[in-house]
C-alpha cells in the first residue's frame, strides 16, 4: 500500500509566535500556495495540500517558512472531546499504524486552551495508551500485545492541540524549531529568535533594495540584519539544516534534497553595488560574533558591522556612514528584566528616541524607527505614541513592535 493512497487532503500545521501569523501566510504565498488553501488562526497557520505531493510540500514548507516555529502534519480529522473517554476513543480511532513505523519510539506532548480537558500529563498518558491500543489491533497483537520502541531506530513526535473542546492530533516534521537556521552557534546575551527577527523586518515594511539602508544600533549577534539580508538575497532559511521528516520512511530524505536544490537555484548571492545593512554594538565581542554568524549564513559581504555607541548613530552620521539619505533604524535593545533594571532600560529608550525622533515624536529627516519592547514600555518611557503598533512575543515576554514613520509637516 502506498501512503498516498491513505492520505486525502493532507493538512500541514505551522505553529507561530503570536503576532506572526500573517507573515507566515505570506511565506506560504511566496512559495506559490494559494490563499484559499491557507487558514490563519491564533498561533497557527493551516495549509491544505494535495495528497499526491504532500511529502514534497512538507519539505518545501520547512525549507522556506521564515517566520514559523514548527511544521506538523495532521493525523486524521479534528474531533470533539469534553471527557477523557471521548478523548481516548477519538485518539484510538485515528490511523496511527500508517504513520508510526514498526519499532519507532513515539513521544507525546500537547496543549489545551478554553476546553473542558486541561490535565496535560493525564492527556499525554491517555494518548499514549490509545495509540498503543490502535497499533496492537492494526498489527494483530491483541489487547495484551507489546509495542516495541527503539529510539536508535527512529522516533515520532506527536502533539495534540485542544481548543474549544476540539482535538487535533499532529506529527512533528521539523525536529528542532525552525528558528534554528544553523548559522548562529555564537550568540550574544539574550539573542532574539531568528523567526521573530525575520518577522520584525517584514512588520517594519522593509523593502529590499528600496534606496533605504537598514541600521541596527544594538545589533548584538546580528540576527535582525542577517535575516534581512537572507530575505533580500532569496536564501531559504532552512537550506543549511536537517529536519525530523527525513527519518520518516513515508517522507524521507529525497524531498529535502529536491527542495534544497530548488532553493539554491532561486537564491542570488552575487555582490551588491552598495552595502544596505549596517550593524553596531558597544560590545566588541558581540560584533565579532555577529561577523562570524553573518559569514556562516553566507551574507557576510552584505553587512557592515562596527563597534559604536548607539547614541552616536544620529541621522547625519548615518548618512555620512552609509551614503544613503533614508534609513530604517530597527532594533531589539536591552530591556528591564532581561539584561538590566527597568530604569536603565528606560534611559536607553529615551536615548533612542532623542537620537531618531523630534521632541514631539515625529521622525527626524532621513530615518524611520522600529523598536521592539515589552508591552508599551518604549512609548511610556519616551512619551511618544507609535504610528503603528504590533503585538508580539519574544519568548514568553509579551512585546510590542513600535513603528515610527511620520515626518513633521
mmCIF file of C-alpha atoms in Angstrom:
data_model
loop_
_atom_site.group_PDB
_atom_site.id
_atom_site.type_symbol
_atom_site.label_atom_id
_atom_site.label_comp_id
_atom_site.label_asym_id
_atom_site.label_seq_id
_atom_site.Cartn_x
_atom_site.Cartn_y
_atom_site.Cartn_z
ATOM 1 C CA UNK A 1 0.000 0.000 0.000
ATOM 2 C CA UNK A 2 1.283 3.479 -0.878
ATOM 3 C CA UNK A 3 0.961 6.177 1.760
ATOM 4 C CA UNK A 4 -0.529 8.486 -0.846
ATOM 5 C CA UNK A 5 -3.414 6.009 -1.096
ATOM 6 C CA UNK A 6 -4.144 6.576 2.578
ATOM 7 C CA UNK A 7 -3.978 10.353 2.689
ATOM 8 C CA UNK A 8 -6.556 12.730 1.261
ATOM 9 C CA UNK A 9 -6.356 16.499 1.592
ATOM 10 C CA UNK A 10 -3.406 16.451 3.951
ATOM 11 C CA UNK A 11 -3.199 19.441 6.268
ATOM 12 C CA UNK A 12 0.141 20.943 7.241
ATOM 13 C CA UNK A 13 0.081 22.872 10.517
ATOM 14 C CA UNK A 14 2.601 25.661 11.017
ATOM 15 C CA UNK A 15 2.813 26.968 14.568
ATOM 16 C CA UNK A 16 3.850 30.599 15.031
ATOM 17 C CA UNK A 17 4.681 33.118 17.682
ATOM 18 C CA UNK A 18 1.570 35.188 18.362
ATOM 19 C CA UNK A 19 1.572 38.159 16.033
ATOM 20 C CA UNK A 20 3.432 36.422 13.187
ATOM 21 C CA UNK A 21 0.514 34.503 11.686
ATOM 22 C CA UNK A 22 0.065 36.849 8.713
ATOM 23 C CA UNK A 23 3.793 36.878 7.838
ATOM 24 C CA UNK A 24 3.745 33.055 7.836
ATOM 25 C CA UNK A 25 0.794 33.112 5.445
ATOM 26 C CA UNK A 26 2.850 35.438 3.262
ATOM 27 C CA UNK A 27 5.748 32.947 3.417
ATOM 28 C CA UNK A 28 3.431 30.256 2.067
ATOM 29 C CA UNK A 29 2.034 32.504 -0.648
ATOM 30 C CA UNK A 30 5.599 33.340 -1.718
ATOM 31 C CA UNK A 31 6.114 29.592 -2.202
ATOM 32 C CA UNK A 32 3.169 29.548 -4.613
ATOM 33 C CA UNK A 33 0.431 28.250 -2.327
ATOM 34 C CA UNK A 34 -2.993 29.779 -2.850
ATOM 35 C CA UNK A 35 -4.563 31.873 -0.110
ATOM 36 C CA UNK A 36 -7.788 29.869 -0.436
ATOM 37 C CA UNK A 37 -5.865 26.816 0.847
ATOM 38 C CA UNK A 38 -4.461 28.662 3.869
ATOM 39 C CA UNK A 39 -6.298 29.193 7.150
ATOM 40 C CA UNK A 40 -4.993 31.582 9.811
ATOM 41 C CA UNK A 41 -5.916 31.338 13.493
ATOM 42 C CA UNK A 42 -4.182 32.463 16.698
ATOM 43 C CA UNK A 43 -0.691 30.986 16.729
ATOM 44 C CA UNK A 44 -1.460 28.528 13.911
ATOM 45 C CA UNK A 45 -1.462 28.609 10.121
ATOM 46 C CA UNK A 46 -3.004 25.613 8.337
ATOM 47 C CA UNK A 47 -2.134 24.726 4.748
ATOM 48 C CA UNK A 48 -4.142 22.160 2.800
ATOM 49 C CA UNK A 49 -2.087 20.343 0.169
ATOM 50 C CA UNK A 50 -2.692 17.651 -2.431
ATOM 51 C CA UNK A 51 -2.341 14.036 -1.373
ATOM 52 C CA UNK A 52 -0.093 13.398 -4.386
ATOM 53 C CA UNK A 53 2.519 15.992 -3.379
ATOM 54 C CA UNK A 54 2.269 16.263 0.390
ATOM 55 C CA UNK A 55 5.723 14.805 1.144
ATOM 56 C CA UNK A 56 7.419 17.386 -1.077
ATOM 57 C CA UNK A 57 5.147 20.068 0.385
ATOM 58 C CA UNK A 58 6.382 19.137 3.877
ATOM 59 C CA UNK A 59 9.951 19.625 2.691
ATOM 60 C CA UNK A 60 9.253 22.907 0.915
ATOM 61 C CA UNK A 61 7.357 24.431 3.818
ATOM 62 C CA UNK A 62 10.116 23.505 6.271
ATOM 63 C CA UNK A 63 12.690 24.891 3.843
ATOM 64 C CA UNK A 64 11.012 28.247 3.172
ATOM 65 C CA UNK A 65 8.890 29.365 6.132
ATOM 66 C CA UNK A 66 10.870 32.213 7.727
ATOM 67 C CA UNK A 67 8.522 33.297 10.480
ATOM 68 C CA UNK A 68 7.025 29.958 11.633
ATOM 69 C CA UNK A 69 8.172 27.827 14.581
ATOM 70 C CA UNK A 70 7.403 24.241 13.541
ATOM 71 C CA UNK A 71 5.676 22.310 10.774
ATOM 72 C CA UNK A 72 3.358 19.410 11.618
ATOM 73 C CA UNK A 73 1.031 17.283 9.543
ATOM 74 C CA UNK A 74 -2.394 16.386 10.862
ATOM 75 C CA UNK A 75 -3.345 12.786 11.589
ATOM 76 C CA UNK A 76 -6.985 12.231 10.612
ATOM 77 C CA UNK A 77 -9.610 14.872 11.282
ATOM 78 C CA UNK A 78 -10.409 17.090 14.263
ATOM 79 C CA UNK A 79 -12.807 15.547 16.770
ATOM 80 C CA UNK A 80 -14.743 16.847 19.744
ATOM 81 C CA UNK A 81 -13.909 15.692 23.258
ATOM 82 C CA UNK A 82 -15.265 17.014 26.536
ATOM 83 C CA UNK A 83 -14.499 13.894 28.578
ATOM 84 C CA UNK A 84 -11.429 11.688 28.918
ATOM 85 C CA UNK A 85 -13.400 8.779 27.444
ATOM 86 C CA UNK A 86 -14.279 10.795 24.332
ATOM 87 C CA UNK A 87 -10.657 11.861 24.051
ATOM 88 C CA UNK A 88 -9.344 8.283 24.345
ATOM 89 C CA UNK A 89 -11.818 6.927 21.789
ATOM 90 C CA UNK A 90 -11.116 9.753 19.356
ATOM 91 C CA UNK A 91 -7.356 9.225 19.505
ATOM 92 C CA UNK A 92 -7.694 5.429 19.231
ATOM 93 C CA UNK A 93 -9.762 5.768 16.038
ATOM 94 C CA UNK A 94 -7.033 7.571 14.078
ATOM 95 C CA UNK A 95 -4.783 5.756 11.531
ATOM 96 C CA UNK A 96 -1.636 5.596 13.656
ATOM 97 C CA UNK A 97 -0.248 2.470 12.011
ATOM 98 C CA UNK A 98 0.163 4.452 8.801
ATOM 99 C CA UNK A 99 2.429 6.999 10.450
ATOM 100 C CA UNK A 100 4.315 5.236 13.255
ATOM 101 C CA UNK A 101 6.724 2.741 11.672
ATOM 102 C CA UNK A 102 7.380 -0.540 13.466
ATOM 103 C CA UNK A 103 9.948 -0.306 16.266
ATOM 104 C CA UNK A 104 9.931 3.515 16.189
ATOM 105 C CA UNK A 105 9.637 5.192 19.576
ATOM 106 C CA UNK A 106 6.941 7.816 19.916
ATOM 107 C CA UNK A 107 6.572 10.620 22.432
ATOM 108 C CA UNK A 108 3.559 12.816 23.110
ATOM 109 C CA UNK A 109 3.261 16.494 24.019
ATOM 110 C CA UNK A 110 0.327 18.853 23.789
ATOM 111 C CA UNK A 111 -1.660 21.814 24.988
ATOM 112 C CA UNK A 112 -5.245 22.697 25.855
ATOM 113 C CA UNK A 113 -6.939 26.111 25.709
ATOM 114 C CA UNK A 114 -10.510 27.092 26.503
ATOM 115 C CA UNK A 115 -11.542 23.436 26.888
ATOM 116 C CA UNK A 116 -13.039 21.078 29.453
ATOM 117 C CA UNK A 117 -9.943 18.865 29.345
ATOM 118 C CA UNK A 118 -6.861 20.575 30.729
ATOM 119 C CA UNK A 119 -4.760 17.994 32.605
ATOM 120 C CA UNK A 120 -1.856 17.816 30.161
ATOM 121 C CA UNK A 121 0.059 14.957 31.818
ATOM 122 C CA UNK A 122 -3.115 12.858 32.008
ATOM 123 C CA UNK A 123 -3.892 13.617 28.359
ATOM 124 C CA UNK A 124 -0.359 12.640 27.359
ATOM 125 C CA UNK A 125 -0.742 9.305 29.138
ATOM 126 C CA UNK A 126 -4.172 8.682 27.570
ATOM 127 C CA UNK A 127 -2.840 9.496 24.116
ATOM 128 C CA UNK A 128 -0.007 7.011 24.530
ATOM 129 C CA UNK A 129 -2.377 4.262 25.722
ATOM 130 C CA UNK A 130 -4.852 4.914 22.909
ATOM 131 C CA UNK A 131 -2.122 4.787 20.270
ATOM 132 C CA UNK A 132 -0.748 1.527 21.687
ATOM 133 C CA UNK A 133 -4.246 0.024 21.576
ATOM 134 C CA UNK A 134 -4.590 1.136 17.963
ATOM 135 C CA UNK A 135 -1.194 -0.244 16.916
ATOM 136 C CA UNK A 136 -1.761 -3.580 18.676
ATOM 137 C CA UNK A 137 -5.066 -4.028 16.838
ATOM 138 C CA UNK A 138 -3.610 -2.961 13.475
ATOM 139 C CA UNK A 139 -0.621 -5.294 13.843
ATOM 140 C CA UNK A 140 -2.587 -8.289 15.094
ATOM 141 C CA UNK A 141 -1.032 -8.302 18.556
ATOM 142 C CA UNK A 142 -4.225 -8.437 20.583
ATOM 143 C CA UNK A 143 -5.168 -6.435 23.657
ATOM 144 C CA UNK A 144 -2.212 -7.736 25.671
ATOM 145 C CA UNK A 145 0.336 -7.102 22.928
ATOM 146 C CA UNK A 146 3.529 -5.123 23.426
ATOM 147 C CA UNK A 147 4.690 -2.397 21.062
ATOM 148 C CA UNK A 148 8.475 -2.331 20.827
ATOM 149 C CA UNK A 149 10.039 1.143 20.803
ATOM 150 C CA UNK A 150 13.679 1.830 19.969
ATOM 151 C CA UNK A 151 14.848 5.433 19.633
ATOM 152 C CA UNK A 152 18.007 4.190 17.945
ATOM 153 C CA UNK A 153 15.812 3.073 15.040
ATOM 154 C CA UNK A 154 13.633 6.155 14.880
ATOM 155 C CA UNK A 155 11.322 8.494 16.733
ATOM 156 C CA UNK A 156 7.954 10.091 16.038
ATOM 157 C CA UNK A 157 6.998 13.223 17.951
ATOM 158 C CA UNK A 158 3.247 13.577 18.373
ATOM 159 C CA UNK A 159 1.440 16.674 19.568
ATOM 160 C CA UNK A 160 -2.202 17.178 20.456
ATOM 161 C CA UNK A 161 -3.887 20.544 20.462
ATOM 162 C CA UNK A 162 -7.237 21.075 22.160
ATOM 163 C CA UNK A 163 -9.001 24.386 21.533
ATOM 164 C CA UNK A 164 -12.654 24.956 22.418
ATOM 165 C CA UNK A 165 -13.039 21.200 23.046
ATOM 166 C CA UNK A 166 -11.902 20.304 19.507
ATOM 167 C CA UNK A 167 -8.915 17.963 19.343
ATOM 168 C CA UNK A 168 -6.272 17.941 16.627
ATOM 169 C CA UNK A 169 -3.530 15.297 16.560
ATOM 170 C CA UNK A 170 -0.323 16.119 14.722
ATOM 171 C CA UNK A 171 3.131 14.713 13.944
ATOM 172 C CA UNK A 172 6.167 16.982 14.022
ATOM 173 C CA UNK A 173 8.177 17.176 10.789
ATOM 174 C CA UNK A 174 10.663 19.874 11.824
ATOM 175 C CA UNK A 175 12.549 18.444 14.789
ATOM 176 C CA UNK A 176 14.496 21.423 16.082
ATOM 177 C CA UNK A 177 12.460 24.624 15.887
ATOM 178 C CA UNK A 178 12.615 26.448 12.567
ATOM 179 C CA UNK A 179 14.369 29.380 14.217
ATOM 180 C CA UNK A 180 17.475 27.204 14.387
ATOM 181 C CA UNK A 181 18.820 28.082 10.952
ATOM 182 C CA UNK A 182 22.291 26.700 11.606
ATOM 183 C CA UNK A 183 24.225 29.958 11.289
ATOM 184 C CA UNK A 184 24.182 31.089 14.913
ATOM 185 C CA UNK A 185 26.261 28.851 17.176
ATOM 186 C CA UNK A 186 27.710 32.111 18.513
ATOM 187 C CA UNK A 187 25.216 34.257 20.404
ATOM 188 C CA UNK A 188 25.386 37.446 22.396
ATOM 189 C CA UNK A 189 23.428 37.802 25.631
ATOM 190 C CA UNK A 190 19.657 37.308 25.244
ATOM 191 C CA UNK A 191 19.632 36.888 21.439
ATOM 192 C CA UNK A 192 16.392 37.460 19.597
ATOM 193 C CA UNK A 193 14.873 34.404 17.931
ATOM 194 C CA UNK A 194 15.570 34.267 14.186
ATOM 195 C CA UNK A 195 11.900 33.819 13.305
ATOM 196 C CA UNK A 196 10.952 36.889 15.339
ATOM 197 C CA UNK A 197 13.756 38.916 13.777
ATOM 198 C CA UNK A 198 12.517 37.985 10.301
ATOM 199 C CA UNK A 199 9.002 38.948 11.343
ATOM 200 C CA UNK A 200 10.158 42.324 12.608
ATOM 201 C CA UNK A 201 11.796 43.073 9.257
ATOM 202 C CA UNK A 202 8.516 42.431 7.452
ATOM 203 C CA UNK A 203 6.326 44.216 10.004
ATOM 204 C CA UNK A 204 8.561 47.276 9.711
ATOM 205 C CA UNK A 205 7.602 47.293 5.999
ATOM 206 C CA UNK A 206 11.168 46.921 4.840
ATOM 207 C CA UNK A 207 11.598 46.580 1.069
ATOM 208 C CA UNK A 208 14.951 45.124 -0.066
ATOM 209 C CA UNK A 209 16.967 47.394 -2.360
ATOM 210 C CA UNK A 210 14.438 50.203 -1.922
ATOM 211 C CA UNK A 211 17.004 53.023 -1.640
ATOM 212 C CA UNK A 212 16.934 52.660 2.122
ATOM 213 C CA UNK A 213 19.698 51.356 4.357
ATOM 214 C CA UNK A 214 18.830 49.209 7.372
ATOM 215 C CA UNK A 215 20.622 50.062 10.613
ATOM 216 C CA UNK A 216 20.643 48.196 13.935
ATOM 217 C CA UNK A 217 22.499 50.188 16.615
ATOM 218 C CA UNK A 218 22.086 47.386 19.199
ATOM 219 C CA UNK A 219 22.825 44.539 16.795
ATOM 220 C CA UNK A 220 24.148 42.003 19.322
ATOM 221 C CA UNK A 221 24.771 38.771 17.402
ATOM 222 C CA UNK A 222 23.475 40.378 14.202
ATOM 223 C CA UNK A 223 20.282 38.382 13.838
ATOM 224 C CA UNK A 224 17.935 41.117 12.538
ATOM 225 C CA UNK A 225 20.368 42.231 9.835
ATOM 226 C CA UNK A 226 21.294 38.682 8.860
ATOM 227 C CA UNK A 227 17.627 37.764 8.453
ATOM 228 C CA UNK A 228 17.028 40.890 6.351
ATOM 229 C CA UNK A 229 19.983 40.061 4.103
ATOM 230 C CA UNK A 230 18.860 36.437 3.704
ATOM 231 C CA UNK A 231 15.418 37.692 2.683
ATOM 232 C CA UNK A 232 16.884 40.167 0.191
ATOM 233 C CA UNK A 233 19.094 37.502 -1.380
ATOM 234 C CA UNK A 234 16.281 34.958 -1.602
ATOM 235 C CA UNK A 235 18.130 32.466 0.607
ATOM 236 C CA UNK A 236 15.890 29.754 2.037
ATOM 237 C CA UNK A 237 16.076 29.832 5.854
ATOM 238 C CA UNK A 238 16.199 26.028 6.100
ATOM 239 C CA UNK A 239 18.908 25.470 3.496
ATOM 240 C CA UNK A 240 21.687 24.531 5.912
ATOM 241 C CA UNK A 241 19.890 22.245 8.356
ATOM 242 C CA UNK A 242 18.148 18.889 8.660
ATOM 243 C CA UNK A 243 14.566 18.081 9.641
ATOM 244 C CA UNK A 244 12.755 15.309 11.532
ATOM 245 C CA UNK A 245 10.746 14.229 8.458
ATOM 246 C CA UNK A 246 13.930 12.886 6.840
ATOM 247 C CA UNK A 247 13.783 9.901 9.202
ATOM 248 C CA UNK A 248 10.123 9.128 8.488
ATOM 249 C CA UNK A 249 10.071 6.458 5.742
ATOM 250 C CA UNK A 250 6.860 7.764 4.158
ATOM 251 C CA UNK A 251 8.530 11.175 3.602
ATOM 252 C CA UNK A 252 12.263 10.525 3.565
ATOM 253 C CA UNK A 253 15.429 12.382 2.593
ATOM 254 C CA UNK A 254 14.939 12.711 -1.167
ATOM 255 C CA UNK A 255 12.376 15.517 -0.850
ATOM 256 C CA UNK A 256 14.831 17.502 1.253
ATOM 257 C CA UNK A 257 17.443 17.186 -1.478
ATOM 258 C CA UNK A 258 14.884 18.301 -4.057
ATOM 259 C CA UNK A 259 13.683 21.295 -2.013
ATOM 260 C CA UNK A 260 17.266 22.284 -1.196
ATOM 261 C CA UNK A 261 18.269 22.161 -4.863
ATOM 262 C CA UNK A 262 15.237 24.275 -5.752
ATOM 263 C CA UNK A 263 16.241 26.774 -3.081
ATOM 264 C CA UNK A 264 19.810 27.040 -4.334
ATOM 265 C CA UNK A 265 18.555 27.770 -7.845
ATOM 266 C CA UNK A 266 16.443 30.667 -6.530
ATOM 267 C CA UNK A 267 18.982 32.443 -4.330
ATOM 268 C CA UNK A 268 21.141 35.321 -5.546
ATOM 269 C CA UNK A 269 24.340 35.898 -3.573
ATOM 270 C CA UNK A 270 26.101 37.898 -6.262
ATOM 271 C CA UNK A 271 27.961 41.006 -5.000
ATOM 272 C CA UNK A 272 25.878 44.134 -4.340
ATOM 273 C CA UNK A 273 26.873 47.582 -5.560
ATOM 274 C CA UNK A 274 26.070 49.094 -2.154
ATOM 275 C CA UNK A 275 26.014 47.972 1.472
ATOM 276 C CA UNK A 276 22.387 48.078 2.611
ATOM 277 C CA UNK A 277 22.836 46.582 6.110
ATOM 278 C CA UNK A 278 24.715 48.239 8.941
ATOM 279 C CA UNK A 279 25.067 46.960 12.480
ATOM 280 C CA UNK A 280 26.819 48.287 15.553
ATOM 281 C CA UNK A 281 27.099 47.452 19.225
ATOM 282 C CA UNK A 282 29.120 48.838 22.100
ATOM 283 C CA UNK A 283 30.315 45.299 22.926
ATOM 284 C CA UNK A 284 33.298 44.284 20.777
ATOM 285 C CA UNK A 285 32.715 40.590 21.462
ATOM 286 C CA UNK A 286 29.162 40.884 20.162
ATOM 287 C CA UNK A 287 30.446 42.416 16.923
ATOM 288 C CA UNK A 288 32.953 39.608 16.494
ATOM 289 C CA UNK A 289 30.141 37.074 16.973
ATOM 290 C CA UNK A 290 27.880 38.956 14.553
ATOM 291 C CA UNK A 291 30.536 38.916 11.852
ATOM 292 C CA UNK A 292 31.079 35.177 12.320
ATOM 293 C CA UNK A 293 27.341 34.489 12.206
ATOM 294 C CA UNK A 294 26.898 36.527 9.023
ATOM 295 C CA UNK A 295 29.745 34.667 7.349
ATOM 296 C CA UNK A 296 28.247 31.339 8.361
ATOM 297 C CA UNK A 297 24.889 32.447 6.910
ATOM 298 C CA UNK A 298 26.588 33.355 3.630
ATOM 299 C CA UNK A 299 25.819 37.101 3.818
ATOM 300 C CA UNK A 300 28.974 38.401 5.473
ATOM 301 C CA UNK A 301 29.855 40.563 2.467
ATOM 302 C CA UNK A 302 26.484 42.325 2.570
ATOM 303 C CA UNK A 303 26.566 43.599 6.179
ATOM 304 C CA UNK A 304 28.941 46.127 7.727
ATOM 305 C CA UNK A 305 29.457 45.652 11.476
ATOM 306 C CA UNK A 306 31.354 48.018 13.773
ATOM 307 C CA UNK A 307 31.833 48.824 17.446
ATOM 308 C CA UNK A 308 29.974 52.024 18.319
ATOM 309 C CA UNK A 309 27.797 53.648 20.950
ATOM 310 C CA UNK A 310 24.175 53.796 19.743
ATOM 311 C CA UNK A 311 23.956 57.432 20.846
ATOM 312 C CA UNK A 312 26.395 58.367 18.063
ATOM 313 C CA UNK A 313 24.180 56.913 15.322
ATOM 314 C CA UNK A 314 22.402 60.162 14.512
ATOM 315 C CA UNK A 315 20.649 60.736 11.163
ATOM 316 C CA UNK A 316 23.533 62.890 9.905
ATOM 317 C CA UNK A 317 26.152 60.334 10.964
ATOM 318 C CA UNK A 318 24.170 57.549 9.317
ATOM 319 C CA UNK A 319 24.020 59.418 6.024
ATOM 320 C CA UNK A 320 27.753 60.035 6.157
ATOM 321 C CA UNK A 321 28.424 56.393 7.013
ATOM 322 C CA UNK A 322 26.083 54.614 4.598
ATOM 323 C CA UNK A 323 25.828 57.053 1.709
ATOM 324 C CA UNK A 324 22.026 56.738 1.830
ATOM 325 C CA UNK A 325 19.662 59.569 2.711
ATOM 326 C CA UNK A 326 16.983 57.190 4.008
ATOM 327 C CA UNK A 327 17.394 54.717 6.875
ATOM 328 C CA UNK A 328 15.280 52.181 8.707
ATOM 329 C CA UNK A 329 16.613 52.049 12.257
ATOM 330 C CA UNK A 330 15.344 48.714 13.568
ATOM 331 C CA UNK A 331 16.474 47.224 16.838
ATOM 332 C CA UNK A 332 15.902 44.992 19.846
ATOM 333 C CA UNK A 333 17.544 46.994 22.658
ATOM 334 C CA UNK A 334 18.247 45.501 26.086
ATOM 335 C CA UNK A 335 15.326 45.966 28.422
ATOM 336 C CA UNK A 336 14.350 45.628 32.061
ATOM 337 C CA UNK A 337 14.070 42.099 33.422
ATOM 338 C CA UNK A 338 16.270 40.734 30.674
ATOM 339 C CA UNK A 339 19.707 42.353 30.995
ATOM 340 C CA UNK A 340 19.192 45.398 33.206
ATOM 341 C CA UNK A 341 16.813 47.232 35.510
ATOM 342 C CA UNK A 342 13.661 48.847 34.117
ATOM 343 C CA UNK A 343 15.122 52.276 34.935
ATOM 344 C CA UNK A 344 18.251 51.567 32.895
ATOM 345 C CA UNK A 345 16.110 50.297 30.031
ATOM 346 C CA UNK A 346 14.025 53.479 30.126
ATOM 347 C CA UNK A 347 17.204 55.537 29.812
ATOM 348 C CA UNK A 348 18.114 53.585 26.677
ATOM 349 C CA UNK A 349 14.640 54.073 25.225
ATOM 350 C CA UNK A 350 14.848 57.825 25.783
ATOM 351 C CA UNK A 351 18.277 57.903 24.150
ATOM 352 C CA UNK A 352 16.924 56.047 21.093
ATOM 353 C CA UNK A 353 14.024 58.482 20.850
ATOM 354 C CA UNK A 354 16.240 61.538 21.289
ATOM 355 C CA UNK A 355 18.571 60.273 18.552
ATOM 356 C CA UNK A 356 15.889 59.428 15.991
ATOM 357 C CA UNK A 357 12.722 61.374 16.878
ATOM 358 C CA UNK A 358 11.861 65.012 17.339
ATOM 359 C CA UNK A 359 10.758 66.329 20.736
ATOM 360 C CA UNK A 360 7.111 65.891 19.682
ATOM 361 C CA UNK A 361 7.542 62.316 18.466
ATOM 362 C CA UNK A 362 7.981 62.693 14.706
ATOM 363 C CA UNK A 363 10.798 61.036 12.789
ATOM 364 C CA UNK A 364 13.841 63.145 12.130
ATOM 365 C CA UNK A 365 14.605 63.664 8.465
ATOM 366 C CA UNK A 366 16.245 60.642 6.897
ATOM 367 C CA UNK A 367 15.127 57.995 9.401
ATOM 368 C CA UNK A 368 12.191 55.896 10.423
ATOM 369 C CA UNK A 369 12.287 53.839 13.579
ATOM 370 C CA UNK A 370 11.163 50.335 14.586
ATOM 371 C CA UNK A 371 11.826 49.207 18.177
ATOM 372 C CA UNK A 372 10.618 46.102 19.983
ATOM 373 C CA UNK A 373 9.963 46.446 23.720
ATOM 374 C CA UNK A 374 7.947 44.686 26.438
ATOM 375 C CA UNK A 375 4.349 45.866 26.024
ATOM 376 C CA UNK A 376 4.211 49.670 25.717
ATOM 377 C CA UNK A 377 7.324 50.403 27.787
ATOM 378 C CA UNK A 378 9.019 52.277 24.931
ATOM 379 C CA UNK A 379 6.012 54.542 24.448
ATOM 380 C CA UNK A 380 5.663 55.144 28.184
ATOM 381 C CA UNK A 381 9.355 55.895 28.715
ATOM 382 C CA UNK A 382 9.598 58.272 25.751
ATOM 383 C CA UNK A 383 6.128 59.789 25.880
ATOM 384 C CA UNK A 384 5.759 59.234 22.125
ATOM 385 C CA UNK A 385 2.916 57.100 20.758
ATOM 386 C CA UNK A 386 3.974 54.854 17.887
ATOM 387 C CA UNK A 387 2.395 55.407 14.481
ATOM 388 C CA UNK A 388 1.825 51.649 14.178
ATOM 389 C CA UNK A 389 1.969 49.026 16.918
ATOM 390 C CA UNK A 390 2.166 45.250 16.534
ATOM 391 C CA UNK A 391 1.719 42.863 19.466
ATOM 392 C CA UNK A 392 4.389 40.133 19.503
ATOM 393 C CA UNK A 393 6.049 37.656 21.837
ATOM 394 C CA UNK A 394 9.809 37.438 22.409
ATOM 395 C CA UNK A 395 9.994 34.029 24.029
ATOM 396 C CA UNK A 396 7.461 34.213 26.848
ATOM 397 C CA UNK A 397 7.658 38.002 27.074
ATOM 398 C CA UNK A 398 4.697 39.913 25.701
ATOM 399 C CA UNK A 399 6.132 42.629 23.495
ATOM 400 C CA UNK A 400 5.198 45.411 21.137
ATOM 401 C CA UNK A 401 6.856 46.462 17.899
ATOM 402 C CA UNK A 402 6.752 50.264 17.862
ATOM 403 C CA UNK A 403 6.906 51.678 14.325
ATOM 404 C CA UNK A 404 7.520 55.410 13.801
ATOM 405 C CA UNK A 405 7.405 56.656 10.222
ATOM 406 C CA UNK A 406 5.714 60.061 10.160
ATOM 407 C CA UNK A 407 7.642 63.257 9.450
ATOM 408 C CA UNK A 408 6.526 66.600 10.856
ATOM 409 C CA UNK A 409 4.899 68.709 8.162
#
